[in-house]
PDB file of C-alpha atoms in Angstrom:
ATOM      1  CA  UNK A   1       0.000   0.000   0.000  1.00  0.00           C
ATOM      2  CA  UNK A   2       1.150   3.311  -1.087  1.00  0.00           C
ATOM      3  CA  UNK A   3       0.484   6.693   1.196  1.00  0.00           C
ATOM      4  CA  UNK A   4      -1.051   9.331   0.789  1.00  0.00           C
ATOM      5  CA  UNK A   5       0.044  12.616   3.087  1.00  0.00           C
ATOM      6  CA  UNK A   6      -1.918  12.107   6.551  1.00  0.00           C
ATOM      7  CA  UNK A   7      -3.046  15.381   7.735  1.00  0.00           C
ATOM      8  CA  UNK A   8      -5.538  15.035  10.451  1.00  0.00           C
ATOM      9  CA  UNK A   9      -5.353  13.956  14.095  1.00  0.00           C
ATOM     10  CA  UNK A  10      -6.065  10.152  13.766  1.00  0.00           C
ATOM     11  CA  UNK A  11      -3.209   7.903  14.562  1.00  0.00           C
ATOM     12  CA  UNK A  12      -1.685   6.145  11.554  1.00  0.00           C
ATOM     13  CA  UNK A  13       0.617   3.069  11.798  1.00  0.00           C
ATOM     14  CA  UNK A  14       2.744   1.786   9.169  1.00  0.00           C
ATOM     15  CA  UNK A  15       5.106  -0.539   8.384  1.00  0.00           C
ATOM     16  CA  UNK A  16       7.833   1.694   6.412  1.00  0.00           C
ATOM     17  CA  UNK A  17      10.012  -0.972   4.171  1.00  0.00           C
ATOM     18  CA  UNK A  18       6.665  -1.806   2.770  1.00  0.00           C
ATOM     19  CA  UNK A  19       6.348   2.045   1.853  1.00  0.00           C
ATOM     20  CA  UNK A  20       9.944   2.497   0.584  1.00  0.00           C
ATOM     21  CA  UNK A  21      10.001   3.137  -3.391  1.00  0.00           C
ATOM     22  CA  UNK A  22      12.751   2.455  -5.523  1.00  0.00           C
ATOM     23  CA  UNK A  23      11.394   2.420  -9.129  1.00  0.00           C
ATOM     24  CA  UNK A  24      12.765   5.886  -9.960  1.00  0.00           C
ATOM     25  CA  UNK A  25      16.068   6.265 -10.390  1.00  0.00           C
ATOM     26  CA  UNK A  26      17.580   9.212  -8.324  1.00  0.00           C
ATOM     27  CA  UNK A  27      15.662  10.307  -5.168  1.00  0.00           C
ATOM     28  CA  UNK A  28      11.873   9.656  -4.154  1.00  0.00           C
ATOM     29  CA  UNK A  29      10.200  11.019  -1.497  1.00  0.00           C
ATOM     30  CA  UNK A  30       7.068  10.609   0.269  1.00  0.00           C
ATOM     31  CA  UNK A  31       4.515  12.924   2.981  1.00  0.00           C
ATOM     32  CA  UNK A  32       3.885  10.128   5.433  1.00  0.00           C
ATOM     33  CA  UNK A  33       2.323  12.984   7.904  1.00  0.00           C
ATOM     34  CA  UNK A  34       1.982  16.507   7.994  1.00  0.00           C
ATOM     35  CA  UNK A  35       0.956  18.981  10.504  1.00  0.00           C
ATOM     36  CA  UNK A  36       1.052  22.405  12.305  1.00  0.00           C
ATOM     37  CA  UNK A  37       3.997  20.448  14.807  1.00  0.00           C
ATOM     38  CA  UNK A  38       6.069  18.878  11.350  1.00  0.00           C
ATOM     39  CA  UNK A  39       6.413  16.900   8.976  1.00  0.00           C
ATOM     40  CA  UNK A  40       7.339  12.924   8.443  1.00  0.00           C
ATOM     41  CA  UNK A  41       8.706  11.886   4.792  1.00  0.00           C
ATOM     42  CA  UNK A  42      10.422   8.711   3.770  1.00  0.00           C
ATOM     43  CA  UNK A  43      13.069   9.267   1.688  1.00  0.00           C
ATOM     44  CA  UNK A  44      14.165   6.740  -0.838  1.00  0.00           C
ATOM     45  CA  UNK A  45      17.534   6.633  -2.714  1.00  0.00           C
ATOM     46  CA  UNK A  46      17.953   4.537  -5.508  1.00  0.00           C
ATOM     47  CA  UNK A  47      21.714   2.646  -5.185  1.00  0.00           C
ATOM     48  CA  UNK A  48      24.466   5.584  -6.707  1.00  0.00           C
ATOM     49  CA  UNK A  49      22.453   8.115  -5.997  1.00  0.00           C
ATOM     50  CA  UNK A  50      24.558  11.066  -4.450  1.00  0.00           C
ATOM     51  CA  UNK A  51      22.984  14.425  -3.239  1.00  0.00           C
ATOM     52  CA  UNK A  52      26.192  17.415  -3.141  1.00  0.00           C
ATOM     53  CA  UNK A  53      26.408  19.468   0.113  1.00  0.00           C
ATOM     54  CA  UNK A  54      23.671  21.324   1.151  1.00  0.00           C
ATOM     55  CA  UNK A  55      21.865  22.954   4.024  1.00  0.00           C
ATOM     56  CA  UNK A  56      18.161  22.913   5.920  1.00  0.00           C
ATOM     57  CA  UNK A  57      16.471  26.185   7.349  1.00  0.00           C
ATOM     58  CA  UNK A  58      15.334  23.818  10.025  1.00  0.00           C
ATOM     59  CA  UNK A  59      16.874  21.330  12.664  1.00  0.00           C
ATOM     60  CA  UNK A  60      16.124  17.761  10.764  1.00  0.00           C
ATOM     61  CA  UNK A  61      16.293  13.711  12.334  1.00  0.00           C
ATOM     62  CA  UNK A  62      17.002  10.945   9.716  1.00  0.00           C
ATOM     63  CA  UNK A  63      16.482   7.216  10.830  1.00  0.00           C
ATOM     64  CA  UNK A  64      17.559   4.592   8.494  1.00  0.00           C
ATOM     65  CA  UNK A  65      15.232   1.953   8.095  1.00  0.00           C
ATOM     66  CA  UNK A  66      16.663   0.042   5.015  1.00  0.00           C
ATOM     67  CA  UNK A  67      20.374   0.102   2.839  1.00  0.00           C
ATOM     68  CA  UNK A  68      23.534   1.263   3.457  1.00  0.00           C
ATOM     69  CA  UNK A  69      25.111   4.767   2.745  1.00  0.00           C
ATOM     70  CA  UNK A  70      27.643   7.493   3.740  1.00  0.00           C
ATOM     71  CA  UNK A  71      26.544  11.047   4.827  1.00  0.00           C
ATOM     72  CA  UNK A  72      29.070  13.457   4.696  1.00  0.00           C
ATOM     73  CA  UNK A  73      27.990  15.495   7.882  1.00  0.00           C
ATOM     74  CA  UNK A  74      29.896  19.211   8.982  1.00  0.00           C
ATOM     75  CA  UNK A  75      33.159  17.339   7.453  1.00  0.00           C
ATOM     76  CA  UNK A  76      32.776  14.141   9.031  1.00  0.00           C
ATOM     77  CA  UNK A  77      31.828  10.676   7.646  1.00  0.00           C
ATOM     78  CA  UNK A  78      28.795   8.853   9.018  1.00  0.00           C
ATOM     79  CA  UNK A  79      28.201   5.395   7.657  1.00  0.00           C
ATOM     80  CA  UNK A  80      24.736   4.808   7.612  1.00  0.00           C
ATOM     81  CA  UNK A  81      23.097   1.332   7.895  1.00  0.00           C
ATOM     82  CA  UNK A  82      19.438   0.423   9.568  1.00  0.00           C
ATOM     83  CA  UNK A  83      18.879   1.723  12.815  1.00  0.00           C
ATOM     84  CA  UNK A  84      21.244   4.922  12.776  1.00  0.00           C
ATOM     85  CA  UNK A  85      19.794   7.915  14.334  1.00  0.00           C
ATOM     86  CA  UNK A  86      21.153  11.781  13.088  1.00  0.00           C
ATOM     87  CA  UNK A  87      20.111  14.575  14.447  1.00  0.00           C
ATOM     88  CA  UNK A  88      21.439  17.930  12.006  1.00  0.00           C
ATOM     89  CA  UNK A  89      20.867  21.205  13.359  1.00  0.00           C
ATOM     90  CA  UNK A  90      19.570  23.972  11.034  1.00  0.00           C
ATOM     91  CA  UNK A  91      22.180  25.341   8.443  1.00  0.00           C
ATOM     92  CA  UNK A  92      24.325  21.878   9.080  1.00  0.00           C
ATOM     93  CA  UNK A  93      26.482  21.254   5.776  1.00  0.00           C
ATOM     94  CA  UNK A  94      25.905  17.781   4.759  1.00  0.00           C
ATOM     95  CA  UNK A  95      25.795  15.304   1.670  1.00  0.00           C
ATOM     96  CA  UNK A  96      24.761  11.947   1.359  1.00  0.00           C
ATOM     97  CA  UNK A  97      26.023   8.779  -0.932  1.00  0.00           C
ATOM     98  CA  UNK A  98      23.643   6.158  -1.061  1.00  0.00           C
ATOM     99  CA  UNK A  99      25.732   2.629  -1.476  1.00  0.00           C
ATOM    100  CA  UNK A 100      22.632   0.066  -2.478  1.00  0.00           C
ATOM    101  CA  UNK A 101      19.023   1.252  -2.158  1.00  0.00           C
ATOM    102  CA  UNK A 102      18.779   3.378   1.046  1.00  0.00           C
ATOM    103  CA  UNK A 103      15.234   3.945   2.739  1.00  0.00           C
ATOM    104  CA  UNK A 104      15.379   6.747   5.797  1.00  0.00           C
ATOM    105  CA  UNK A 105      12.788   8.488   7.821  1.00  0.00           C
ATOM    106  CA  UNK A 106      12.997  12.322   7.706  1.00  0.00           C
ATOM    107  CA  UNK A 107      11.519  14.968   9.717  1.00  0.00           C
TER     108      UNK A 107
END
């Protein structure tokens, strides 16, 4: 089952490999929820996919939930793999490489 942005106050439960979306090439992304409070998007990466350096206007969390990658993050390399937690505060440098198909939470 593919989603659809969930906007209201009901809760919503889902299991996110089953979401994750690889038949682009490049990067997909998808509004799981959002609200006044945030937003939730998983973020798919199709194997070779690189994004260059950039920045966010806002503090952002990335879980991994599927692949393996490397984020380049303030000069540092993180090598990320299911499970790994980031937390970036706003106007953080940071690029990512994905190594296979890479599936990550973002908010």
């Amino acid at each position: 089952m593919k989603m659809t942005t969930h906007t209201h106050s009901a809760p919503l439960t889902l299991q996110l490999r089953d979401q994750a979306d690889y038949t682009k090439s490049g990067v997909s992304r998808t509004s799981l929820v959002k609200d006044e409070q945030g937003q939730f998007s998983l973020v798919c990466l199709s194997a070779g996919t690189h994004l260059p350096e950039h920045t966010a206007s806002r503090n952002v969390t990335v879980t991994v939930i599927e692949g393996r990658g490397i984020l380049n993050l303030d000069g540092r390399e993180v090598a990320l793999e299911p499970g790994v937690f980031v937390y970036m505060p706003a106007h953080t440098p940071h690029a990512l490489q994905a190594l296979e198909n890479l599936a990550f939470l973002h908010t």
